[in-house]
mmCIF file of C-alpha atoms in Angstrom:
data_model
loop_
_atom_site.group_PDB
_atom_site.id
_atom_site.type_symbol
_atom_site.label_atom_id
_atom_site.label_comp_id
_atom_site.label_asym_id
_atom_site.label_seq_id
_atom_site.Cartn_x
_atom_site.Cartn_y
_atom_site.Cartn_z
ATOM 1 C CA ARG A 1 50.622 98.959 129.785
ATOM 2 C CA LYS A 2 48.528 97.493 132.591
ATOM 3 C CA GLU A 3 50.111 97.497 136.028
ATOM 4 C CA VAL A 4 49.484 93.770 136.444
ATOM 5 C CA GLU A 5 48.804 91.510 133.485
ATOM 6 C CA GLN A 6 47.654 87.930 133.255
ATOM 7 C CA ASP A 7 46.679 85.708 130.360
ATOM 8 C CA PRO A 8 42.900 85.313 130.820
ATOM 9 C CA GLY A 9 42.884 81.753 129.453
ATOM 10 C CA PRO A 10 40.999 79.521 129.757
ATOM 11 C CA PHE A 11 43.676 76.911 130.190
ATOM 12 C CA ASN A 12 42.018 73.540 129.577
ATOM 13 C CA VAL A 13 44.179 70.715 130.897
ATOM 14 C CA PRO A 14 43.568 67.011 131.595
ATOM 15 C CA GLU A 15 43.668 65.656 135.118
ATOM 16 C CA GLY A 16 47.194 64.914 136.198
ATOM 17 C CA ALA A 17 48.761 67.532 133.941
ATOM 18 C CA THR A 18 51.192 70.232 134.995
ATOM 19 C CA VAL A 19 50.159 73.794 134.196
ATOM 20 C CA ALA A 20 51.926 77.104 134.701
ATOM 21 C CA PHE A 21 50.665 80.674 134.779
ATOM 22 C CA ASN A 22 52.669 83.854 134.573
ATOM 23 C CA CYS A 23 51.834 87.338 135.748
ATOM 24 C CA THR A 24 53.818 90.433 134.782
ATOM 25 C CA TYR A 25 53.944 93.663 136.738
ATOM 26 C CA SER A 26 54.999 97.143 135.721
ATOM 27 C CA ASN A 27 56.614 98.664 138.813
ATOM 28 C CA SER A 28 60.058 97.382 139.718
ATOM 29 C CA ALA A 29 59.669 98.730 143.277
ATOM 30 C CA SER A 30 56.776 96.369 144.046
ATOM 31 C CA GLN A 31 57.246 94.846 147.443
ATOM 32 C CA SER A 32 54.984 91.822 147.872
ATOM 33 C CA PHE A 33 53.248 89.319 145.653
ATOM 34 C CA PHE A 34 50.427 86.858 146.057
ATOM 35 C CA TRP A 35 48.399 84.242 144.235
ATOM 36 C CA TYR A 36 44.715 83.934 145.059
ATOM 37 C CA ARG A 37 42.173 81.413 143.914
ATOM 38 C CA GLN A 38 38.637 82.501 143.110
ATOM 39 C CA ASP A 39 35.812 80.091 142.480
ATOM 40 C CA CYS A 40 32.768 81.195 140.536
ATOM 41 C CA ARG A 41 30.671 83.669 142.523
ATOM 42 C CA LYS A 42 32.915 83.339 145.578
ATOM 43 C CA GLU A 43 35.492 85.496 147.282
ATOM 44 C CA PRO A 44 39.211 85.363 146.448
ATOM 45 C CA LYS A 45 41.072 83.023 148.781
ATOM 46 C CA LEU A 46 44.788 83.236 149.416
ATOM 47 C CA LEU A 47 46.643 80.416 147.732
ATOM 48 C CA MET A 48 50.153 81.492 148.557
ATOM 49 C CA SER A 49 52.414 84.451 149.052
ATOM 50 C CA VAL A 50 55.371 84.610 146.677
ATOM 51 C CA TYR A 51 58.826 85.013 148.158
ATOM 52 C CA SER A 52 62.068 85.976 146.455
ATOM 53 C CA SER A 53 63.525 82.528 147.009
ATOM 54 C CA GLY A 54 60.449 80.808 145.608
ATOM 55 C CA ASN A 55 58.130 78.696 147.667
ATOM 56 C CA GLU A 56 56.211 75.472 147.441
ATOM 57 C CA ASP A 57 53.039 74.220 149.063
ATOM 58 C CA GLY A 58 52.205 70.667 148.091
ATOM 59 C CA ARG A 59 51.449 70.595 144.379
ATOM 60 C CA PHE A 60 51.793 74.364 144.047
ATOM 61 C CA THR A 61 55.034 76.245 143.422
ATOM 62 C CA ALA A 62 55.371 80.014 143.155
ATOM 63 C CA GLN A 63 58.374 81.884 141.773
ATOM 64 C CA LEU A 64 59.344 85.536 141.610
ATOM 65 C CA ASN A 65 61.608 86.941 138.916
ATOM 66 C CA ARG A 66 62.379 90.535 139.817
ATOM 67 C CA ALA A 67 64.743 91.078 136.893
ATOM 68 C CA SER A 68 62.012 90.310 134.373
ATOM 69 C CA GLN A 69 59.206 91.532 136.617
ATOM 70 C CA TYR A 70 56.960 88.523 136.676
ATOM 71 C CA ILE A 71 55.677 85.918 139.080
ATOM 72 C CA SER A 72 54.651 82.408 138.204
ATOM 73 C CA LEU A 73 52.456 79.665 139.596
ATOM 74 C CA LEU A 74 53.033 76.010 138.766
ATOM 75 C CA ILE A 75 50.404 73.393 139.534
ATOM 76 C CA ARG A 76 51.502 69.773 139.340
ATOM 77 C CA ASP A 77 49.228 66.736 139.081
ATOM 78 C CA SER A 78 46.145 68.865 138.397
ATOM 79 C CA LYS A 79 42.900 67.839 140.076
ATOM 80 C CA LEU A 80 39.350 68.541 138.952
ATOM 81 C CA SER A 81 39.016 70.637 142.103
ATOM 82 C CA ASP A 82 41.785 72.957 140.884
ATOM 83 C CA SER A 83 39.354 74.390 138.314
ATOM 84 C CA ALA A 84 39.021 78.052 139.253
ATOM 85 C CA THR A 85 40.288 81.508 138.370
ATOM 86 C CA TYR A 86 43.754 82.344 139.664
ATOM 87 C CA LEU A 87 44.386 85.965 140.551
ATOM 88 C CA CYS A 88 47.793 87.551 140.703
ATOM 89 C CA VAL A 89 48.115 90.390 143.228
ATOM 90 C CA VAL A 90 51.029 92.793 143.461
ATOM 91 C CA ASN A 91 51.642 95.342 146.192
ATOM 92 C CA MET A 92 53.273 98.359 144.549
ATOM 93 C CA PRO A 93 54.123 101.989 145.395
ATOM 94 C CA SER A 94 51.493 104.614 144.753
ATOM 95 C CA SER A 95 51.311 108.257 145.909
ATOM 96 C CA GLY A 96 53.563 107.822 148.910
ATOM 97 C CA THR A 97 52.035 104.575 150.042
ATOM 98 C CA TYR A 98 51.445 101.106 148.649
ATOM 99 C CA LYS A 99 48.433 99.601 146.989
ATOM 100 C CA TYR A 100 47.344 96.128 145.981
ATOM 101 C CA ILE A 101 46.837 95.722 142.259
ATOM 102 C CA PHE A 102 44.851 92.742 141.066
ATOM 103 C CA GLY A 103 45.207 91.019 137.747
ATOM 104 C CA THR A 104 42.013 90.103 135.944
ATOM 105 C CA GLY A 105 42.702 86.426 136.532
ATOM 106 C CA THR A 106 43.555 83.280 134.590
ATOM 107 C CA ARG A 107 40.839 80.675 134.236
ATOM 108 C CA LEU A 108 41.838 77.053 134.644
ATOM 109 C CA LYS A 109 39.621 74.142 133.690
ATOM 110 C CA VAL A 110 40.828 70.682 134.597
ATOM 111 C CA LEU A 111 39.138 68.058 132.469
ATOM 112 C CA ALA A 112 38.378 64.477 133.432
ATOM 113 C CA ASN B 1 37.322 82.589 164.166
ATOM 114 C CA ALA B 2 34.853 83.816 161.582
ATOM 115 C CA GLY B 3 37.504 85.802 159.693
ATOM 116 C CA VAL B 4 35.823 88.462 157.570
ATOM 117 C CA THR B 5 32.048 88.580 157.384
ATOM 118 C CA GLN B 6 29.770 90.760 155.274
ATOM 119 C CA THR B 7 26.101 91.598 155.468
ATOM 120 C CA PRO B 8 23.882 91.448 153.539
ATOM 121 C CA LYS B 9 24.810 88.745 150.999
ATOM 122 C CA PHE B 10 22.347 89.975 148.378
ATOM 123 C CA ARG B 11 20.429 93.186 147.846
ATOM 124 C CA VAL B 12 18.294 94.735 145.139
ATOM 125 C CA LEU B 13 17.873 98.511 145.165
ATOM 126 C CA LYS B 14 15.961 100.935 143.046
ATOM 127 C CA THR B 15 17.819 103.883 141.550
ATOM 128 C CA GLY B 16 18.140 106.641 144.131
ATOM 129 C CA GLN B 17 17.776 104.427 147.196
ATOM 130 C CA SER B 18 20.491 104.247 149.822
ATOM 131 C CA MET B 19 21.992 101.381 151.737
ATOM 132 C CA THR B 20 24.889 100.429 153.992
ATOM 133 C CA LEU B 21 27.051 97.333 153.660
ATOM 134 C CA LEU B 22 28.663 96.053 156.840
ATOM 135 C CA CYS B 23 32.029 94.347 157.065
ATOM 136 C CA ALA B 24 33.375 92.826 160.267
ATOM 137 C CA GLN B 25 36.674 91.097 160.998
ATOM 138 C CA ASP B 26 37.851 89.275 164.100
ATOM 139 C CA MET B 27 41.564 89.055 163.263
ATOM 140 C CA ASN B 28 42.495 92.361 164.912
ATOM 141 C CA HIS B 29 43.689 93.705 161.562
ATOM 142 C CA GLU B 30 44.478 97.399 161.260
ATOM 143 C CA TYR B 31 43.809 97.646 157.531
ATOM 144 C CA MET B 32 40.437 97.163 155.907
ATOM 145 C CA TYR B 33 39.313 97.609 152.299
ATOM 146 C CA TRP B 34 36.251 97.743 150.120
ATOM 147 C CA TYR B 35 36.460 96.486 146.541
ATOM 148 C CA ARG B 36 34.065 96.026 143.710
ATOM 149 C CA GLN B 37 34.373 93.310 141.091
ATOM 150 C CA ASP B 38 32.806 93.573 137.671
ATOM 151 C CA PRO B 39 32.967 91.056 134.807
ATOM 152 C CA GLY B 40 36.211 91.248 132.844
ATOM 153 C CA MET B 41 37.840 93.605 135.321
ATOM 154 C CA GLY B 42 40.109 93.034 138.254
ATOM 155 C CA LEU B 43 39.049 93.980 141.735
ATOM 156 C CA ARG B 44 38.995 97.739 142.063
ATOM 157 C CA LEU B 45 39.549 99.509 145.358
ATOM 158 C CA ILE B 46 36.749 101.822 146.464
ATOM 159 C CA HIS B 47 37.942 103.016 149.873
ATOM 160 C CA TYR B 48 40.244 101.732 152.526
ATOM 161 C CA SER B 49 41.177 102.338 156.153
ATOM 162 C CA VAL B 50 44.546 102.132 157.885
ATOM 163 C CA GLY B 51 43.068 102.096 161.363
ATOM 164 C CA GLU B 52 40.119 102.963 163.551
ATOM 165 C CA GLY B 53 38.769 106.407 162.731
ATOM 166 C CA THR B 54 40.647 106.714 159.422
ATOM 167 C CA THR B 55 39.481 106.332 155.838
ATOM 168 C CA ALA B 56 41.003 107.059 152.449
ATOM 169 C CA LYS B 57 39.886 107.026 148.826
ATOM 170 C CA GLY B 58 40.805 104.250 146.494
ATOM 171 C CA GLU B 59 40.585 103.965 142.744
ATOM 172 C CA VAL B 60 36.805 104.327 142.314
ATOM 173 C CA PRO B 61 35.407 106.230 145.327
ATOM 174 C CA ASP B 62 32.696 108.331 143.657
ATOM 175 C CA GLY B 63 29.194 107.580 144.885
ATOM 176 C CA TYR B 64 30.391 105.763 148.010
ATOM 177 C CA ASN B 65 31.169 106.765 151.583
ATOM 178 C CA VAL B 66 32.776 104.772 154.357
ATOM 179 C CA SER B 67 33.228 104.847 158.100
ATOM 180 C CA ARG B 68 35.438 102.973 160.531
ATOM 181 C CA LEU B 69 34.195 103.834 163.999
ATOM 182 C CA LYS B 70 35.419 100.564 165.476
ATOM 183 C CA LYS B 71 38.562 98.663 164.539
ATOM 184 C CA GLN B 72 36.663 95.509 163.673
ATOM 185 C CA ASN B 73 33.997 97.136 161.474
ATOM 186 C CA PHE B 74 34.142 98.928 158.141
ATOM 187 C CA LEU B 75 30.929 100.274 156.638
ATOM 188 C CA LEU B 76 30.318 101.127 152.991
ATOM 189 C CA GLY B 77 27.442 103.448 152.167
ATOM 190 C CA LEU B 78 25.700 104.203 148.914
ATOM 191 C CA GLU B 79 23.851 107.495 149.273
ATOM 192 C CA SER B 80 21.905 107.419 146.017
ATOM 193 C CA ALA B 81 22.280 104.133 144.170
ATOM 194 C CA ALA B 82 22.788 104.107 140.402
ATOM 195 C CA PRO B 83 22.639 101.164 137.943
ATOM 196 C CA SER B 84 26.406 101.580 137.402
ATOM 197 C CA GLN B 85 26.873 100.455 141.007
ATOM 198 C CA THR B 86 25.475 97.012 140.213
ATOM 199 C CA SER B 87 28.396 94.815 141.166
ATOM 200 C CA VAL B 88 29.802 92.340 143.644
ATOM 201 C CA TYR B 89 31.323 94.070 146.652
ATOM 202 C CA PHE B 90 34.093 92.464 148.660
ATOM 203 C CA CYS B 91 35.512 93.579 151.945
ATOM 204 C CA ALA B 92 39.023 92.580 152.938
ATOM 205 C CA SER B 93 41.408 93.077 155.820
ATOM 206 C CA SER B 94 45.143 92.745 156.351
ATOM 207 C CA TYR B 95 47.663 93.048 159.146
ATOM 208 C CA SER B 96 49.574 95.693 157.203
ATOM 209 C CA LEU B 97 49.996 96.952 153.641
ATOM 210 C CA ALA B 98 52.655 94.396 152.768
ATOM 211 C CA TYR B 99 50.768 91.379 154.056
ATOM 212 C CA GLU B 100 48.166 89.129 152.500
ATOM 213 C CA GLN B 101 44.537 90.218 152.496
ATOM 214 C CA TYR B 102 41.617 88.117 153.682
ATOM 215 C CA PHE B 103 38.291 88.554 151.978
ATOM 216 C CA GLY B 104 34.689 88.362 153.070
ATOM 217 C CA PRO B 105 32.137 86.320 151.091
ATOM 218 C CA GLY B 106 30.863 89.322 149.144
ATOM 219 C CA THR B 107 27.620 91.214 148.652
ATOM 220 C CA ARG B 108 25.814 90.976 145.332
ATOM 221 C CA LEU B 109 24.103 94.288 144.679
ATOM 222 C CA THR B 110 21.724 94.958 141.834
ATOM 223 C CA VAL B 111 20.456 98.467 141.179
ATOM 224 C CA THR B 112 17.443 98.673 138.880
#
């Protein structure tokens, strides 16, 4: 089982749609969680950190479910500019320290 | 603030040549990282540093060396480049291991 798993997509959605991505992680002792956005041939950019109580930033909502070991990202009212790859990142224990584990990303295409 | 910068942006090497990639950050972060990203794979950690003068191996360290002589700089060296090292290299920094990482724009390296 991969340490962090994402559905690679692509998710093709029309403008204005609501889309949700999930990301599962293997280690229940993971301590912090993030969603990044990566545009083609660019660096990952932090979209939002994911907190236990859930958090929202405009059209974006992130949730953490520790019992089922997954995080989610909900995008409402999708824009063409939301087309990108969304990376899930989990900070989990490893050899006495912590390491960031990246998912392979979920591709989103928002269609006009 | 420039955030995280990387030089060069592009480079083509012949097999056996050496080169150094430079990463600089102006956020006073203690932690710095070097990753490589290959198609279909998540970002993989090459080496990282938890402070000035320290370095540690990541997931895929073979064929690379690093140095962190100054807090703001993290250098990645390839002693004898191989075609398998063709990749996009990203540098990142963070305040601590539990916090979000900030990425540089990447270096596209091709080894022929």
